[in-house]
């Protein structure tokens, strides 16, 4: 069965833009400026709907309700020019009505992320054909490398994943506090590939479990090496929401640190605020056991998710990482500065350490220091680097 893509949006400009991106990937694209005409169709599970929430005739929520009433099996992507709060509410509503929501986008749509999502929706054979035809074009500089599930699986198996380390500095003492572990894919043909090109793919295909396992192993081996050199470094490792569905994870990790004789308090697990949203009970169980086994827990990208204050209080986090968008903008935008100040105050009241990431200049460093921020990370201090460079690196404040 072929995939049909339906764009349901009253805005001509957005329709044309989406059409230009979708047409090279899917052959059947139809635009509906009037949602009522669209709702007359019979949909199947292979269909993909791009639904704008804000339309004059009939808004997106009404369309969602109609699709739910007719038990539509189609895959739904929600798009909104409104703030992410509205989009999130619409997504929650659609999911609770049993609709298959696969993603949400705020306008202006991030074309790279959107393209990656579309490709991941193709069946495997077409994905492979598409990737290889685009890889030819990559040499002409027209298209990026778009990995398929098999490419990523091979990369993990063939040990092509490598780790970069970005230093974190204690703002008061200006000494090294630790490092965030950031994965890179060293591709034999396309060179260094950044995680924004493959983490989402790993999450959608279930490969994230193997990927995280590999990252944790590599990080722990590096930690052993640094420990032997008397340079024990606290390492912060990124964990995806999908990784915390296994109740065995805390024990597996404890066995690993025991085997390599690593102090678990030197390992910080970074979880994004949005990961907290999924299955609160399971995550509370897993997080608490991570803490009981001595690991540190950090709440990443704080300020972009929707965790409530009571959730934050319930979860046993030891560190709060303010999302870099607020840090980067705090110099010129008073709202961002207010959010940063509030995050620092809140974290301290809840006895958590605060890390600010995305510090790109001295002025921002000074503002954060004045606000009592504990730890700093960002290009102003250093870009992420391979382990051998990290060995020689020193902070020049
Ligand atoms: P993140 O966890 O928010 O990581 C911080 C990202 O910000 C890194 O990008 C880092 O290079 C970048 N960054 C640091 N300082 C600055 C700065 O001053 N300015 C700007 N503009 N950017 C800065 P990177 O390495 O491309 O990683 C992107 C995302 O990929 C990470 O965001 C994280 O969510 C994900 N990721 C990276 N490694 C892993 C991993 O091993 N596992 C999982 N699940 N996700 C990972
Ligand atoms: Ca992180
Ligand atoms: Ca972050």
Coordinates of C-alpha atoms and ligand atoms in Angstrom, one line a residue, residues 180 238 270 272 300-302 321-324 357, ligand 3:
X180 CA 29.2 16.0 29.7
X238 CA 22.5 11.5 28.4
X270 CA 20.9 13.3 32.5
X272 CA 15.3 15.6 29.8
X300 CA 18.2 18.3 31.5
X301 CA 16.8 21.1 29.3
X302 CA 14.9 22.4 32.3
X321 CA 20.4 22.0 34.0
X322 CA 18.8 25.2 32.7
X323 CA 18.0 24.9 29.1
X324 CA 20.6 26.6 26.9
X357 CA 24.7 25.3 29.6
Ligands
LIG3 CA1 20.6 20.3 27.5

